[in-house]
Amino acid sequence: MDDGIEIERGETRGKTVVLRVRGRLDAKTALRLLERAMPFAGMGRSLVLTLSGITFMGSSGIGVLLAIAQAFQDRKGSLRLVAPSAAVESVVKLLNLEPFLKIDASEDAAHSAITGQASA
Amino acid sequence: MTAASQGAGARDPVPRSGRERPRLVSIRWIVAAASVFLTAAVGLALTGVAERNARRVLAEAAEGALVLQARNLALTSADALLTDYPELTLAPLVNRMLSDQKDLRLVIVVDRHGVIQGHSEVRRIGTPYTSPRDLRPARTSVSLDSTETLTRNDELLFASAPIRHRNGEVIGTAIVGLRVESIERAVARGRGEQHVVFGVLLLAGIVASVVLMSLLLRPIAALRAGIERIGGGDLSATLAIRDRTEFGLLADAINHMVVRLRSAQADLLERERLAHEMQLAQQIQRSLLPATPVRAGTFVVQGGQWAATEVGGDYYDVFRMPDGQVAMAIADVSGKGLGGCMIASMISAQLRALRDDHGSPAALLAALDERLGETLAPGSFFTMFYGVIDPEAGVLTIASAGHNPLAVYRARRNEVEWIKTRGIPLGAIRGGIVRTTLDDVEVRLEPGDAAVQFTDGVSEASSETDGEQFGFDRIAGVIREAAPHGAASIVEALHTAADRWRGGGAPEDDETVLVASWATADSVKAAPPDIADAAAEPGLSAWAAAQAAGHRLELPARIDALAGIGAWLRGIDAVRAWDDERVRLAELALYEASCNLVEHAYRMDSGRTLEIWWVPDDTFLIRDHGAPFRPRRELNDFADPDVRRRGRGFGFELIHLAMSDVAYYPGTIVGNLTTLQL
């Protein structure tokens, strides 16, 4: 683990990139996720972030998730969060961010949601 | 993960710390194996080619010989065929041929009618000749007459030649057959020798490569030992490897690296030393400044300083004189940092030594100039203001060496007037000339009046937008508004106004304000409650409770150290019994609050520490010694996409949502306290 966060690339499906994040998403490590995810935003690409392995998330982490979501949305894509751990869900619920962060139970569900959106 | 994604994706590098190193595979064995492989391949190829060539040569020779024998047989059997009983003459001929040449399998003489006249098997003589089945023409480079043939099947090679009468007429056919396997036997004889040679070469190749590699790799052991030494921190010795191969280059490069590391290490140590000295200097400077307001009669003298990021150079002091008077001094030293702080402490020492002897501010400043002129470095000068208040007479006597004019608030007229004085900065000109430029000025005050001094950091605070200076007029305006509320209000108001003027960034110059006000009953009532006293009470009792029964965690004030909060929490027995969500919320709030302190109060000063306490059952307390600050809680409108794009600033809100109650107590006697309640 690099400073407490590990980001792994999953299999890309069509225009959707998959990243799996494990460890801490805090003031020290959140920037790493931002740097990793942002280059994919553009040309209608979408991002699936699997967060089941997150052990802690702070304000920097939720901020980065919101910023990534907005960046993808601005460029005609979307961000979907998959199986967020309890640490992530706590913060999302505390700040009532459900309308702004889409959550799915599995990567397959996320992919379906994205293609469903694209064809809609 | 499927093979496809393994190839396509870029994995973040995962350092393999703590995992066992894979078993070492020596280069010399790799090279030896490679050379074995190559030699074997080359050897096999060569022997294969050689064998093919040999086979061809031998085959050609055998074919040629066979054809000659057929011709020979044709010649020698010509006369016999013309006799009445050819078989009698031919039989010995045939048998002799067969016994002479062990490889010959068949010798046959056939007459013009196709009847066998000569054959090694007696029974066949007189029978018609039938050629063996499955004969096919043999490809050969032997040149054949049109009447001669060379044919073969899997077992035998046949040559036939026509038997001619003296007059050229064909009277029969001579046929000889050779076992094909005899050729193979000849080839096989050569093969054995080849194998031996091949084996010897292979062995020699392995030995040679192992020996060569061992020689070349000798420096590796020395390199490794040297690198490990360096890695362990020993930068004293360099690698003494004289090698003409790439290892020599490597050793050189490592030696250069060691030299650079040494100087970098020296730099680092030097910087740490300086940083440590800065910290000490800061502590010293803070200890020089008067902490609380000084009251003399109905006068209140209050000061405040906001240092620029490094150690400050401004000096101010307030002290009682033996006859009930109160002295106030303020000085602005040129340049900031360590040098300024040193001068400030020199001024403080000299002032305390001289003040009792000189009733006149001008005389005191002149004496100060003389004393300090001896020790100050050339070019170090400073402006200074010195005043003495006689509380009974209500008179303030002042002298100023090049400092700002004194602002005096007149309560009766509700106006601010500026008192300018003669004087040039102390230390500007050596030789005591300053004495002649200084004058005492008496300022008569009335109840409600206030005398305000400050340093350039206030008057020259530049605006964020266009760099315009705050200026004396604005200072006068602020004083007018705040003066009715007392000395502390003026100090606070000037600082806040200058801050806002600057746009809230860090000050470039130290801001120091010193106020002497004649308190009236009204102004005392109108002053806001002393923040330090009343409001700190709940924080201090939480602190006391923590001391009595709490669990403590001390952390360096660094963002990366804060990750230890979770482990500490979960290490407390009682907390481990909480449900997970409760622990998560506690960790979240403590982490966010600590981050704020590290970023704002300590301004990323990692040398400090902060303490976190858990006080049973549901209270947490954080103590820090950074600059006191009260966070402004702002609610974020997440529906605004710009807020989401910004992606930061959500920490405060999280703290307040995770906890049922949060309170801040900056600047108490034990430091800054924050209490958080689940």
Short mmCIF file of N, CA, C and O in Angstrom, two decimals, chain B residues 1 43 47 50 57 81 139 146 218 289 294 385 427 477 479 496 499 506 525 554 561 564 567 602 673:
data_model
loop_
_atom_site.label_atom_id
_atom_site.label_comp_id
_atom_site.label_asym_id
_atom_site.label_seq_id
_atom_site.Cartn_x
_atom_site.Cartn_y
_atom_site.Cartn_z
N MET B 1 -8.84 -11.70 -11.72
CA MET B 1 -8.58 -10.83 -12.88
C MET B 1 -8.26 -11.68 -14.08
O MET B 1 -7.48 -12.61 -13.99
N GLY B 43 25.82 -27.41 -32.50
CA GLY B 43 26.43 -28.72 -32.72
C GLY B 43 25.49 -29.66 -33.45
O GLY B 43 25.87 -30.32 -34.41
N THR B 47 26.18 -31.25 -37.08
CA THR B 47 26.30 -32.71 -37.30
C THR B 47 25.22 -33.18 -38.24
O THR B 47 25.44 -34.07 -39.06
N ALA B 50 26.44 -32.31 -41.65
CA ALA B 50 27.56 -33.18 -42.01
C ALA B 50 27.08 -34.58 -42.37
O ALA B 50 27.53 -35.19 -43.34
N VAL B 57 27.40 -38.33 -50.27
CA VAL B 57 28.67 -38.72 -50.89
C VAL B 57 28.80 -40.23 -50.97
O VAL B 57 29.14 -40.81 -52.01
N LEU B 81 27.61 -65.80 -72.80
CA LEU B 81 26.26 -65.90 -73.33
C LEU B 81 26.27 -66.51 -74.75
O LEU B 81 25.25 -67.01 -75.22
N ARG B 139 17.29 -41.58 -58.06
CA ARG B 139 17.85 -40.30 -58.47
C ARG B 139 19.34 -40.35 -58.22
O ARG B 139 19.80 -40.69 -57.14
N SER B 146 21.82 -44.52 -72.09
CA SER B 146 20.36 -44.63 -72.22
C SER B 146 19.88 -46.04 -71.97
O SER B 146 18.73 -46.29 -71.63
N ARG B 218 33.03 -10.83 -10.24
CA ARG B 218 33.70 -10.65 -8.95
C ARG B 218 33.39 -9.31 -8.29
O ARG B 218 33.18 -9.25 -7.09
N LEU B 289 7.23 39.37 25.49
CA LEU B 289 6.08 40.24 25.33
C LEU B 289 5.17 40.19 26.55
O LEU B 289 4.96 39.13 27.12
N VAL B 294 -2.05 45.98 31.44
CA VAL B 294 -1.51 46.55 32.67
C VAL B 294 -2.41 47.71 33.10
O VAL B 294 -2.72 48.58 32.29
N PHE B 385 9.41 53.99 19.78
CA PHE B 385 8.58 54.98 20.48
C PHE B 385 8.62 54.62 21.96
O PHE B 385 8.54 53.46 22.34
N GLY B 427 20.33 53.80 15.89
CA GLY B 427 21.30 52.97 15.18
C GLY B 427 21.52 53.39 13.75
O GLY B 427 22.35 52.83 13.05
N GLY B 477 -10.05 56.17 11.64
CA GLY B 477 -11.46 55.80 11.61
C GLY B 477 -11.77 54.63 12.52
O GLY B 477 -12.76 54.64 13.27
N ILE B 479 -10.08 53.65 15.11
CA ILE B 479 -9.88 54.03 16.51
C ILE B 479 -11.10 54.76 17.02
O ILE B 479 -11.59 54.51 18.14
N THR B 496 -8.24 43.34 13.26
CA THR B 496 -9.26 42.80 12.36
C THR B 496 -9.37 43.62 11.08
O THR B 496 -9.48 43.09 9.99
N ASP B 499 -6.41 43.01 8.84
CA ASP B 499 -6.57 41.67 8.28
C ASP B 499 -7.54 41.66 7.10
O ASP B 499 -7.28 41.11 6.04
N ALA B 506 -1.68 35.85 4.96
CA ALA B 506 -0.71 35.99 6.04
C ALA B 506 -0.08 37.37 5.98
O ALA B 506 0.18 37.88 4.91
N LYS B 525 -17.87 49.37 31.07
CA LYS B 525 -19.12 48.62 30.86
C LYS B 525 -19.25 48.19 29.40
O LYS B 525 -19.77 47.14 29.10
N GLU B 554 -0.96 11.42 21.98
CA GLU B 554 -0.19 12.57 21.52
C GLU B 554 0.30 12.29 20.11
O GLU B 554 0.81 11.20 19.83
N ALA B 561 0.50 11.71 10.28
CA ALA B 561 0.48 11.09 11.60
C ALA B 561 -0.95 10.89 12.08
O ALA B 561 -1.22 10.05 12.96
N GLY B 564 -3.16 7.62 12.71
CA GLY B 564 -3.10 6.78 13.90
C GLY B 564 -4.27 6.94 14.84
O GLY B 564 -4.40 6.21 15.83
N ALA B 567 -6.54 3.74 15.10
CA ALA B 567 -5.97 2.64 15.87
C ALA B 567 -6.03 2.93 17.36
O ALA B 567 -6.32 2.04 18.18
N TYR B 602 -1.45 25.44 13.31
CA TYR B 602 -0.02 25.21 13.31
C TYR B 602 0.63 25.67 12.02
O TYR B 602 1.82 25.72 11.91
N LEU B 673 -8.29 24.71 23.26
CA LEU B 673 -9.02 23.49 23.50
C LEU B 673 -10.21 23.41 22.55
O LEU B 673 -10.83 24.41 22.22
#
